[in-house]
Amino acid sequence: AQTVTQSQPEMSVQEAETVTLSCTYDTSESDYYLFWYKQPPSRQMILVIRQEAYKQQNATENRFSVNFQKAAKSFSLKISDSQLGDAAMYFCAYRSADGATNKLIFGTGTLLAVQP
Amino acid sequence: DAGVIQSPRHEVTEMGQEVTLRCKPISGHNSLFWYRQTMMRGLELLIYFNNNVPIDDSGMPEDRFSAKMPNASFSTLKIQPSEPRDSAVYFCASSFRRTTNEKLFFGSGTQLSVL
């Protein structure tokens, strides 16, 4: 069974600085998708970025980028030029691409604080 | 579309009582998921349905939990009897399963407190 691990329960960053959130996963599959979701205090789940495992190029979305290391089964999220609105819980998630299942498996989350 | 609609937004109940959480997925979506969020365990998948049929209920903690999807526009998650350790935020999410390139849409969750 696939698992997702986020080893940093809490992180803190100064406004305008860069922070990296870690995520590792375990799977025997070769094709899959990885995601980062943001959950602000409103509880809304917001998709931040997504990576297809077959793509070697790291995904980027404005100030958000990932470092995808397939061999190491690592998928970290880098937030550049941190803003106060980035303060939230961040979840890493995995989904198989084999078509047999479409469920998302989440990690335990990292609570990010942004200091002014 | 109004998105995934969950009710109630907050529920406070006493131990032993029956609790029913409700979810209306986005119209046209054919997959529905129930997740539970706690600080210790993050987001755990409880059960999911494809075309109203339960596919994987291995995450349902015990027999006190049950979920139904009588039609494509409605699902319930029931806890009977409820216990304090069931206190958590319960999310419903839906998607349109056509390819693996599907996006998951979440409701705003139900905050359950069992006293």
Tab-separated table of C-alpha atoms in Angstrom:
chain	number	residue	atom	x	y	z
A	1	ALA	CA	0.000	0.000	0.000
A	2	GLN	CA	1.126	3.516	-0.711
A	3	THR	CA	2.040	5.872	2.103
A	4	VAL	CA	2.854	9.572	2.300
A	5	THR	CA	5.050	11.015	5.052
A	6	GLN	CA	5.467	14.631	6.065
A	7	SER	CA	8.105	14.759	8.773
A	8	GLN	CA	7.742	18.444	9.637
A	9	PRO	CA	4.617	19.043	11.750
A	10	GLU	CA	5.321	22.788	11.877
A	11	MET	CA	7.493	25.247	9.979
A	12	SER	CA	8.056	28.970	10.210
A	13	VAL	CA	9.338	31.478	7.664
A	14	GLN	CA	9.901	35.211	7.564
A	15	GLU	CA	7.863	37.205	5.124
A	16	ALA	CA	9.642	37.512	1.732
A	17	GLU	CA	11.927	34.573	2.526
A	18	THR	CA	11.922	31.085	1.007
A	19	VAL	CA	10.785	27.919	2.752
A	20	THR	CA	10.827	24.269	1.722
A	21	LEU	CA	8.315	21.712	2.956
A	22	SER	CA	9.325	18.061	2.813
A	23	CYS	CA	7.353	15.053	1.643
A	24	THR	CA	8.366	11.470	1.026
A	25	TYR	CA	6.221	8.635	-0.216
A	26	ASP	CA	6.382	4.921	-0.639
A	27	THR	CA	5.037	3.069	-3.647
A	28	SER	CA	5.884	0.189	-5.939
A	29	GLU	CA	4.155	1.846	-8.880
A	30	SER	CA	6.038	3.590	-11.652
A	31	ASP	CA	3.306	5.954	-12.762
A	32	TYR	CA	1.430	8.207	-10.375
A	33	TYR	CA	0.566	11.794	-9.513
A	34	LEU	CA	1.731	13.910	-6.609
A	35	PHE	CA	0.009	16.969	-5.214
A	36	TRP	CA	0.397	19.737	-2.691
A	37	TYR	CA	-2.771	21.124	-1.126
A	38	LYS	CA	-3.097	24.237	1.008
A	39	GLN	CA	-5.640	24.448	3.817
A	40	PRO	CA	-6.047	27.934	5.330
A	41	PRO	CA	-7.981	28.462	8.589
A	42	SER	CA	-11.218	28.545	6.572
A	43	ARG	CA	-10.739	24.748	6.093
A	44	GLN	CA	-10.987	25.116	2.332
A	45	MET	CA	-8.740	22.652	0.461
A	46	ILE	CA	-6.863	24.419	-2.316
A	47	LEU	CA	-4.775	22.605	-4.909
A	48	VAL	CA	-1.388	24.340	-5.058
A	49	ILE	CA	0.588	22.253	-7.510
A	50	ARG	CA	0.599	18.886	-9.194
A	51	GLN	CA	3.348	16.666	-10.638
A	52	GLU	CA	3.083	13.716	-12.996
A	53	ALA	CA	5.662	11.056	-12.144
A	54	TYR	CA	6.542	10.428	-15.780
A	55	LYS	CA	7.633	14.041	-16.212
A	56	GLN	CA	11.196	14.788	-15.220
A	57	GLN	CA	10.655	18.525	-15.218
A	58	ASN	CA	9.655	19.947	-11.871
A	59	ALA	CA	6.267	21.646	-11.781
A	60	THR	CA	6.037	25.354	-10.985
A	61	GLU	CA	3.122	27.663	-10.261
A	62	ASN	CA	4.190	31.255	-9.746
A	63	ARG	CA	5.972	31.370	-6.357
A	64	PHE	CA	5.433	27.655	-5.756
A	65	SER	CA	7.722	24.997	-7.163
A	66	VAL	CA	8.524	21.389	-6.391
A	67	ASN	CA	11.679	19.329	-6.239
A	68	PHE	CA	10.625	15.897	-7.459
A	69	GLN	CA	13.198	13.172	-6.922
A	70	LYS	CA	11.610	9.977	-8.209
A	71	ALA	CA	14.409	7.610	-7.254
A	72	ALA	CA	14.465	8.977	-3.725
A	73	LYS	CA	10.632	9.120	-3.610
A	74	SER	CA	10.814	12.694	-2.464
A	75	PHE	CA	8.503	15.569	-3.367
A	76	SER	CA	9.287	18.839	-1.596
A	77	LEU	CA	7.456	22.142	-2.020
A	78	LYS	CA	9.361	25.409	-2.207
A	79	ILE	CA	7.570	28.659	-1.527
A	80	SER	CA	9.514	31.718	-2.649
A	81	ASP	CA	8.928	35.291	-1.492
A	82	SER	CA	6.642	34.068	1.295
A	83	GLN	CA	3.547	36.135	1.983
A	84	LEU	CA	1.328	36.362	5.043
A	85	GLY	CA	-1.431	34.689	3.043
A	86	ASP	CA	0.733	31.594	2.629
A	87	ALA	CA	0.207	30.747	6.298
A	88	ALA	CA	-1.778	27.506	6.276
A	89	MET	CA	-1.631	23.743	6.672
A	90	TYR	CA	0.010	22.104	3.670
A	91	PHE	CA	-0.730	18.533	2.671
A	92	CYS	CA	1.221	16.324	0.302
A	93	ALA	CA	-0.848	13.715	-1.545
A	94	TYR	CA	-0.404	10.737	-3.859
A	95	ARG	CA	-2.657	9.183	-6.465
A	96	SER	CA	-2.052	6.148	-8.584
A	97	ALA	CA	-2.195	6.582	-12.358
A	98	ASP	CA	-3.130	3.018	-13.187
A	99	GLY	CA	-6.810	3.825	-13.487
A	100	ALA	CA	-7.856	1.099	-11.082
A	101	THR	CA	-8.243	3.532	-8.239
A	102	ASN	CA	-8.732	7.281	-8.114
A	103	LYS	CA	-8.330	7.868	-4.393
A	104	LEU	CA	-5.932	10.449	-2.973
A	105	ILE	CA	-3.638	9.423	-0.117
A	106	PHE	CA	-2.574	12.306	2.101
A	107	GLY	CA	0.247	12.924	4.529
A	108	THR	CA	-0.288	14.288	8.035
A	109	GLY	CA	0.365	17.870	7.000
A	110	THR	CA	2.789	20.688	7.823
A	111	LEU	CA	1.546	23.826	9.528
A	112	LEU	CA	3.323	26.824	8.053
A	113	ALA	CA	3.542	30.104	9.948
A	114	VAL	CA	4.671	33.272	8.179
A	115	GLN	CA	6.274	35.918	10.413
A	116	PRO	CA	5.919	39.572	9.424
B	1	ASP	CA	-22.170	25.228	-9.610
B	2	ALA	CA	-22.202	25.693	-5.828
B	3	GLY	CA	-19.442	23.175	-5.305
B	4	VAL	CA	-19.538	20.245	-2.908
B	5	ILE	CA	-22.059	20.995	-0.180
B	6	GLN	CA	-21.727	19.504	3.284
B	7	SER	CA	-24.064	19.824	6.209
B	8	PRO	CA	-23.990	20.615	8.987
B	9	ARG	CA	-20.884	22.787	9.195
B	10	HIS	CA	-20.623	22.151	12.922
B	11	GLU	CA	-22.108	19.362	15.007
B	12	VAL	CA	-21.884	18.998	18.757
B	13	THR	CA	-23.324	15.864	20.275
B	14	GLU	CA	-23.058	13.708	23.341
B	15	MET	CA	-21.371	10.364	23.523
B	16	GLY	CA	-23.684	7.565	22.471
B	17	GLN	CA	-25.792	9.651	20.148
B	18	GLU	CA	-26.203	8.974	16.462
B	19	VAL	CA	-24.595	11.463	14.098
B	20	THR	CA	-25.368	11.837	10.407
B	21	LEU	CA	-23.210	13.905	8.101
B	22	ARG	CA	-24.491	14.841	4.674
B	23	CYS	CA	-22.888	15.578	1.346
B	24	LYS	CA	-24.102	16.768	-2.020
B	25	PRO	CA	-21.421	16.313	-4.688
B	26	ILE	CA	-20.990	18.530	-7.711
B	27	SER	CA	-23.575	17.727	-10.348
B	28	GLY	CA	-22.164	15.342	-12.945
B	29	HIS	CA	-19.397	13.998	-10.745
B	30	ASN	CA	-19.313	10.220	-10.439
B	31	SER	CA	-16.771	9.713	-7.647
B	32	LEU	CA	-17.333	10.659	-4.022
B	33	PHE	CA	-14.899	10.454	-1.122
B	34	TRP	CA	-15.238	10.775	2.649
B	35	TYR	CA	-12.129	11.899	4.557
B	36	ARG	CA	-11.522	12.486	8.247
B	37	GLN	CA	-8.991	15.069	9.438
B	38	THR	CA	-7.298	15.011	12.837
B	39	MET	CA	-4.114	16.649	14.044
B	40	MET	CA	-2.464	13.316	14.730
B	41	ARG	CA	-3.366	11.469	11.542
B	42	GLY	CA	-3.924	14.209	8.994
B	43	LEU	CA	-6.432	13.424	6.260
B	44	GLU	CA	-7.524	9.811	6.242
B	45	LEU	CA	-9.681	8.317	3.516
B	46	LEU	CA	-12.647	6.573	5.095
B	47	ILE	CA	-14.537	5.344	2.034
B	48	TYR	CA	-15.093	6.222	-1.586
B	49	PHE	CA	-17.776	5.547	-4.169
B	50	ASN	CA	-17.686	5.321	-7.948
B	51	ASN	CA	-21.073	5.586	-9.669
B	52	ASN	CA	-22.778	5.297	-6.256
B	53	VAL	CA	-21.070	1.970	-5.515
B	54	PRO	CA	-18.679	1.692	-2.549
B	55	ILE	CA	-15.258	0.785	-3.910
B	56	ASP	CA	-12.971	0.908	-0.911
B	57	ASP	CA	-14.175	1.118	2.685
B	58	SER	CA	-10.973	-0.137	4.270
B	59	GLY	CA	-10.511	3.193	6.026
B	60	MET	CA	-13.770	3.002	7.942
B	61	PRO	CA	-12.580	2.728	11.553
B	62	GLU	CA	-15.136	0.262	12.848
B	63	ASP	CA	-18.685	-0.953	12.582
B	64	ARG	CA	-19.983	2.185	14.238
B	65	PHE	CA	-19.310	3.979	10.959
B	66	SER	CA	-21.438	3.497	7.878
B	67	ALA	CA	-21.784	5.391	4.606
B	68	LYS	CA	-24.397	5.333	1.914
B	69	MET	CA	-24.866	6.857	-1.496
B	70	PRO	CA	-28.477	6.214	-2.525
B	71	ASN	CA	-28.145	8.328	-5.668
B	72	ALA	CA	-25.633	10.403	-7.585
B	73	SER	CA	-26.474	13.604	-5.767
B	74	PHE	CA	-26.429	12.590	-2.116
B	75	SER	CA	-24.319	10.701	0.391
B	76	THR	CA	-24.378	10.248	4.156
B	77	LEU	CA	-21.813	9.231	6.725
B	78	LYS	CA	-23.349	7.919	9.927
B	79	ILE	CA	-21.733	7.250	13.297
B	80	GLN	CA	-23.754	5.214	15.758
B	81	PRO	CA	-23.031	5.329	18.638
B	82	SER	CA	-20.643	8.276	18.607
B	83	GLU	CA	-17.609	8.449	20.911
B	84	PRO	CA	-15.336	11.359	21.928
B	85	ARG	CA	-12.501	9.955	19.805
B	86	ASP	CA	-14.667	10.489	16.723
B	87	SER	CA	-14.237	14.243	17.162
B	88	ALA	CA	-12.646	15.520	13.953
B	89	VAL	CA	-13.353	17.406	10.761
B	90	TYR	CA	-15.062	15.252	8.167
B	91	PHE	CA	-14.649	16.184	4.516
B	92	CYS	CA	-16.573	15.081	1.500
B	93	ALA	CA	-15.002	15.434	-1.943
B	94	SER	CA	-16.107	14.623	-5.456
B	95	SER	CA	-14.587	14.273	-8.897
B	96	PHE	CA	-15.470	13.247	-12.413
B	97	ARG	CA	-13.669	10.020	-13.104
B	98	ARG	CA	-13.000	9.981	-16.796
B	99	THR	CA	-9.239	9.758	-16.907
B	100	THR	CA	-6.629	9.883	-14.219
B	101	ASN	CA	-6.266	13.580	-14.976
B	102	GLU	CA	-9.170	14.416	-12.723
B	103	LYS	CA	-9.410	17.142	-10.122
B	104	LEU	CA	-10.788	16.560	-6.640
B	105	PHE	CA	-13.198	19.147	-5.241
B	106	PHE	CA	-13.651	19.360	-1.488
B	107	GLY	CA	-16.559	20.552	0.585
B	108	SER	CA	-15.999	22.882	3.512
B	109	GLY	CA	-16.124	20.043	6.017
B	110	THR	CA	-18.163	19.217	9.108
B	111	GLN	CA	-16.525	19.911	12.463
B	112	LEU	CA	-17.772	17.158	14.782
B	113	SER	CA	-17.401	17.400	18.530
B	114	VAL	CA	-18.506	14.458	20.649
B	115	LEU	CA	-18.670	15.330	24.329
